[in-house]
C-alpha positions as semicolon CSV with decimal commas, in nm:
position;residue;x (nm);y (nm);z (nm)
1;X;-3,968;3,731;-6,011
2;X;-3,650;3,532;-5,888
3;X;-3,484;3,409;-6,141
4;X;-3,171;3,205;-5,958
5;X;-3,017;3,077;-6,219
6;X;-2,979;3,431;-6,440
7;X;-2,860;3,548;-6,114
8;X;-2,575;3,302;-6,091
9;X;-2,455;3,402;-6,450
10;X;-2,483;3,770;-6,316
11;X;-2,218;3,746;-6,067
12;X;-1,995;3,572;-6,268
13;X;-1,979;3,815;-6,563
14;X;-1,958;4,096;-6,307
15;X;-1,660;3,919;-6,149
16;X;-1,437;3,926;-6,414
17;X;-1,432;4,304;-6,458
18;X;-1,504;4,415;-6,085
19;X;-1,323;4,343;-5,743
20;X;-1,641;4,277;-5,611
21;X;-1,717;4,204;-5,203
22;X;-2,105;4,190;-5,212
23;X;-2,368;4,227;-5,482
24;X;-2,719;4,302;-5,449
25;X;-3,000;4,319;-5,595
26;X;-3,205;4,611;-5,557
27;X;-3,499;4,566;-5,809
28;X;-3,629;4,429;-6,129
29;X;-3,787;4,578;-6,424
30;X;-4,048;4,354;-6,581
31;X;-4,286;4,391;-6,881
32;X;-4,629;4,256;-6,908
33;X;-4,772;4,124;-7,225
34;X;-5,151;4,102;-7,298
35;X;-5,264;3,842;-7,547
36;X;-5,643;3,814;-7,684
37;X;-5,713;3,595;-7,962
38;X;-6,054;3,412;-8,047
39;X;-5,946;3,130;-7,889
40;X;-5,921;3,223;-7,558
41;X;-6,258;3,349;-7,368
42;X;-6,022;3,591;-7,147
43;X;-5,659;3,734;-7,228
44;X;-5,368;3,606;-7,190
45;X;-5,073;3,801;-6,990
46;X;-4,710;3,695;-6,949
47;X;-4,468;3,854;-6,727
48;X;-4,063;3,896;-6,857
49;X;-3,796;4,033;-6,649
50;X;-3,593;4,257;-6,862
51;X;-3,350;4,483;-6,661
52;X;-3,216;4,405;-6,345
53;X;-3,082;4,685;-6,047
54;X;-2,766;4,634;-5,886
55;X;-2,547;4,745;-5,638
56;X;-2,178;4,638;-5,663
57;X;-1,958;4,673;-5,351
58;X;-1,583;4,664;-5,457
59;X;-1,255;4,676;-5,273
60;X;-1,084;4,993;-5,210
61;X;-0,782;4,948;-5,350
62;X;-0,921;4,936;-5,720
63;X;-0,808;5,186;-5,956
64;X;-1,078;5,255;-6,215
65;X;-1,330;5,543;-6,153
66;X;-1,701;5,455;-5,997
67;X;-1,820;5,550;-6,391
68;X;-1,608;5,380;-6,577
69;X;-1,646;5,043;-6,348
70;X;-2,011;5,080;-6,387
71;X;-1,991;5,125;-6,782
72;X;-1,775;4,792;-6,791
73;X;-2,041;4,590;-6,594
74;X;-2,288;4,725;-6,747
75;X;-2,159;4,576;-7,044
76;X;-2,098;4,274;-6,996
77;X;-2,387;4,185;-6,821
78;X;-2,541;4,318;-7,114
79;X;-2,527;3,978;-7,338
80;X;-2,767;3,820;-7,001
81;X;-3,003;4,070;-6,962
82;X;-2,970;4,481;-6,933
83;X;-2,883;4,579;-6,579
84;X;-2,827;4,896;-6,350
85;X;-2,504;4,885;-6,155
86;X;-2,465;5,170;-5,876
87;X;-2,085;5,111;-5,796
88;X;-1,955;5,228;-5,382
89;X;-1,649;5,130;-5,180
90;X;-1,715;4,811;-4,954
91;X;-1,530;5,046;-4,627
92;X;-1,780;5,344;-4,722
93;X;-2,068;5,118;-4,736
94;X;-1,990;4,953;-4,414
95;X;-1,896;5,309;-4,279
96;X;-2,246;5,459;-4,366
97;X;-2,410;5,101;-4,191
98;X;-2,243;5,242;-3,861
99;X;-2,377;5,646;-3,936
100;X;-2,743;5,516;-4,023
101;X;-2,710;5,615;-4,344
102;X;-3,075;5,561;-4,543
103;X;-2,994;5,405;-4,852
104;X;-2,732;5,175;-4,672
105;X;-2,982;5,072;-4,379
106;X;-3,214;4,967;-4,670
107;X;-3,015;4,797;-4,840
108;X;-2,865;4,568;-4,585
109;X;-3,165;4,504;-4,427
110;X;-3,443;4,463;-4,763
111;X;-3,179;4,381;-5,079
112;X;-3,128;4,006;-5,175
113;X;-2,767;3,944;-5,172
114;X;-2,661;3,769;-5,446
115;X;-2,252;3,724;-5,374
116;X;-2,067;3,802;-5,056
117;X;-1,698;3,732;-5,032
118;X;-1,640;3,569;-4,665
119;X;-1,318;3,752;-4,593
120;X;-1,452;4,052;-4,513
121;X;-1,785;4,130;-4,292
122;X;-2,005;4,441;-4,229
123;X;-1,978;4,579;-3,905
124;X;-2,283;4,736;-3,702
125;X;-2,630;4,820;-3,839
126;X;-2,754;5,143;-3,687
127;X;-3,096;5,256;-3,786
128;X;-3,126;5,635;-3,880
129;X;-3,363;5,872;-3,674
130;X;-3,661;5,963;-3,920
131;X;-3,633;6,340;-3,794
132;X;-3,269;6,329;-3,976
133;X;-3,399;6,153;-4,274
134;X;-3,690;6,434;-4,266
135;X;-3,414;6,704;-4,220
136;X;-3,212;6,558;-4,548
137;X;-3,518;6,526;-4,761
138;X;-3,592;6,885;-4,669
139;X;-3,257;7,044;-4,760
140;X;-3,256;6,822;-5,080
141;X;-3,615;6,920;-5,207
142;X;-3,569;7,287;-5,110
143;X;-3,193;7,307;-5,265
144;X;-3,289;7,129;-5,590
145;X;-3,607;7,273;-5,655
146;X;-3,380;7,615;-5,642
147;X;-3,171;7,533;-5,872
148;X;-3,386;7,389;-6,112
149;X;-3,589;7,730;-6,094
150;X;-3,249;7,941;-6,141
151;X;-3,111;7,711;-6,467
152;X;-3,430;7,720;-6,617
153;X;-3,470;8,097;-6,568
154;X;-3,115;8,084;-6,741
155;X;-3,223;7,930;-7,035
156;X;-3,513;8,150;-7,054
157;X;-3,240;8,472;-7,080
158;X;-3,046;8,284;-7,356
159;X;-3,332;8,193;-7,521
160;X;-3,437;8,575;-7,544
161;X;-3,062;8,632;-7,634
162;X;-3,125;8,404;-7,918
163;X;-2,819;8,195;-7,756
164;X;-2,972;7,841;-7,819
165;X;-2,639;7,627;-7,738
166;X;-2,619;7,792;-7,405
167;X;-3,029;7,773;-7,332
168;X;-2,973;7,416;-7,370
169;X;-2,636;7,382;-7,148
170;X;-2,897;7,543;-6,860
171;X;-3,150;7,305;-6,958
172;X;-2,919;6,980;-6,884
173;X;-2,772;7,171;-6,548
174;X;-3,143;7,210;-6,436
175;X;-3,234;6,850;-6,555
176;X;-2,892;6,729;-6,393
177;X;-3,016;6,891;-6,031
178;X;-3,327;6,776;-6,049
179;X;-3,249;6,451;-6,079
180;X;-2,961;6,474;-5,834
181;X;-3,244;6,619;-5,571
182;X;-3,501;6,306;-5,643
183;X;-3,238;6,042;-5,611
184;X;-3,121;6,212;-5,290
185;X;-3,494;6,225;-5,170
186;X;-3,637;5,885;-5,280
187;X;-3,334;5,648;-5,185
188;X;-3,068;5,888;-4,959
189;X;-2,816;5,833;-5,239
190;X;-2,568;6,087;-5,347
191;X;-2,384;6,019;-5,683
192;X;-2,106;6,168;-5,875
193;X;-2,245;6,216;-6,232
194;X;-2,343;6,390;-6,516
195;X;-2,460;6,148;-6,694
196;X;-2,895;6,224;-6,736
197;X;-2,900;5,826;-6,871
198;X;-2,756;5,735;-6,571
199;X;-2,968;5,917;-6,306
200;X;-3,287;5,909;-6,481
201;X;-3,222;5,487;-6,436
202;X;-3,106;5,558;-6,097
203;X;-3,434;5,738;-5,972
204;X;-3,638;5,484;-6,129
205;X;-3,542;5,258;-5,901
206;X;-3,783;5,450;-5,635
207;X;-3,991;5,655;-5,887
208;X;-4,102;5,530;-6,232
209;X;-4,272;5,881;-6,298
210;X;-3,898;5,993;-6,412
211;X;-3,863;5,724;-6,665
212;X;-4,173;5,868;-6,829
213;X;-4,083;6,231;-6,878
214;X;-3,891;6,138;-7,165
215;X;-4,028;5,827;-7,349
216;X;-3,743;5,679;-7,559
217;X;-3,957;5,421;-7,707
218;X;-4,090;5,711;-7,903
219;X;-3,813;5,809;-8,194
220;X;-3,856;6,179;-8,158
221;X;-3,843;6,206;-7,774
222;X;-3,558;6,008;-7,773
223;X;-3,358;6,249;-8,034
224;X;-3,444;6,492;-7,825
225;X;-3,348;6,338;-7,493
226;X;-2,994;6,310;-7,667
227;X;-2,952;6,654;-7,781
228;X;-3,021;6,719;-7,412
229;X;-2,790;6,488;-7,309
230;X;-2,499;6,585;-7,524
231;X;-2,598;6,940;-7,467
232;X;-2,320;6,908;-7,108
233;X;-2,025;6,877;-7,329
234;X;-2,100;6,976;-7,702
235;X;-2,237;7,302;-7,610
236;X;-1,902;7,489;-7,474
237;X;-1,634;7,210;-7,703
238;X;-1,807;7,131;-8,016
239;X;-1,837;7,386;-8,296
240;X;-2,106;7,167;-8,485
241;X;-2,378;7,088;-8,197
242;X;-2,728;7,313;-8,268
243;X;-3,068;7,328;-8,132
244;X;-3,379;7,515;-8,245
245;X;-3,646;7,684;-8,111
246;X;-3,855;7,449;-8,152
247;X;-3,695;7,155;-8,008
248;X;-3,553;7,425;-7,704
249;X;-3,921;7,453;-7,638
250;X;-4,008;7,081;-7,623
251;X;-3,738;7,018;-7,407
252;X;-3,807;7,316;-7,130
253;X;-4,137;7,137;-7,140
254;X;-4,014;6,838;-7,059
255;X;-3,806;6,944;-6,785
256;X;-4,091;7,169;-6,645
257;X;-4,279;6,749;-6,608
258;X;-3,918;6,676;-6,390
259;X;-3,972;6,984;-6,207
260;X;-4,338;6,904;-6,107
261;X;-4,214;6,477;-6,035
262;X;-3,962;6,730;-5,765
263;X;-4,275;6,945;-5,639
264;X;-4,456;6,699;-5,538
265;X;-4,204;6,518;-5,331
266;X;-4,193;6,756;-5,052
267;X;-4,228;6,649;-4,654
C-alpha cells in the first residue's frame, strides 16, 4: 500500500533531526478490518497502514549515537504514523554494497527509496555467494541457540537459589541473544542494542512469529514484557525492581516460544 503523499511528510520530519543521504523503505505494517452488518450480504474489509519500516542512511560526521538518532526519528515521525528506523553510516552501507553484504544487497536492489541526496552516490553492487550467506546463518543459529540454552540454564540456578532479580537478568540476556541470532539470520543485520522493544520490531520485519511471543495488546503480557525489559538495568542498579515466581515462570515460558521461533530457523 503506497501511500506517496505520507511518504513525502516522512522525509521531511526525518530531515530535521537526521543528516540523512538516503531513506528507504523497507516494509509496512497494515491492519485489516472485517465489517458484517445486516446490510451487507458479505463482509466488509478495509486495509490501514499503521507502522512504517525504515532505514535511514546518515553522514559520517554526525555526532549522536545510532540509538539515540533512531529514538529522535522515531519520534517525530510519530505525530504521521508510527515507524521503525534502523539507523547505519552512508560509507558503511556503501562499503558492505562492495563486500556483498546480505542485508545491503537487498536493500539496494528490493527497498523503495524514498530520498537520496545527489551529492553523494553508491559505488559497486556485488552480489554475495549463497554458500557464505549459508556459512553466516550457520554460525548465527548455532551461536545463539547456545547461548540462549546457557542464560536460560542460568536462570534456572537462580531460580533454585531463590535469586529472582538475577533469574530474570538471565532471562533478558537469553531473550537479548535470541533475538540478536534471528535478526542476524532472517535479514544479515547485526545491531548494537539492548533494547528487546527494539529488536523484537527489528525481526519483525522478516518474521512476524516474534511479534507474537509477547502480545502487548493483552495488559498482562505486556506488564510482563516490561519487567523483562527493565530486568537489563534494574536488576544489578535499582534496589526497588522485584519479580515473582510466578511471573519468572510465565516469562521462561515465553522465552522457551523465542527459543523454538530460533529452532526452527536452521539451514
Amino acid at each position: 500500500m503506497f501511500q506517496t503523499d505520507e511518504y513525502i511528510r516522512l522525509s521531511r520530519q526525518i530531515l530535521t533531526v537526521a543528516p540523512a543521504v538516503r531513506i528507504f523503505l523497507l516494509g509496512v505494517g497494515s491492519v485489516k478490518y472485517c465489517i458484517e452488518t445486516v446490510f451487507s450480504l458479505e463482509s466488509l474489509t478495509d486495509e490501514t497502514t499503521n507502522h512504517y519500516f525504515l532505514l535511514v542512511l546518515i553522514k559520517r560526521t554526525h555526532e549522536a549515537s545510532y540509538n539515540s538518532l533512531q529514538d529522535k526519528i522515531e519520534s517525530t515521525c510519530l505525530p504521521i504514523c508510527p515507524v521503525t528506523a534502523i539507523v547505519l553510516e552512508f560509507e558503511q552501507f556503501n562499503q558492505w554494497l562492495k563486500d556483498g553484504h546480505r542485508f545491503a544487497y537487498q536493500v539496494r536492489t528490493k527497498a523503495t527509496l524514498l530520498f537520496e541526496d545527489l551529492s553523494v552516490s553508491f559505488g559497486d553492487v556485488n552480489e554475495v555467494a549463497p554458500d557464505t550467506i549459508k556459512a553466516f546463518r550457520e554460525a548465527a543459529h548455532t551461536k545463539g541457540l547456545d547461548l540462549m540454552q546457557e542464560f536460560l540454564a542460568g536462570a534456572d540456578l537462580y531460580k533454585v537459589r531463590q535469586q529472582n532479580k538475577m533469574a530474570a537478568f538471565m532471562l533478558h540476556q537469553a531473550a537479548e541473544f535470541g533475538l540478536h541470532a534471528i535478526l542476524k539470520i532472517s535479514i544479515g543485520l547485526c545491531v548494537n542494542s539492548h533494547n528487546l522493544d527494539k529488536l523484537i520490531r527489528y525481526c519483525s520485519i522478516a518474521n512476524s512469529n516474534v511479534s507474537k511471543v509477547f502480545n502487548r495488546h493483552i495488559e498482562n503480557e505486556k506488564r510482563l514484557f516490561q519487567l523483562l525489559q527493565r530486568a537489563y538495568i534494574e536488576t544489578r542498579y535499582k534496589e526497588t525492581y522485584s519479580i515473582n515466581n510466578s511471573d519468572l515462570l510465565e516469562i521462561t515460558n515465553k522465552i522457551a516460544l523465542l527459543q523454538e521461533i530460533l529452532v526452527s530457523l536452521k539451514y
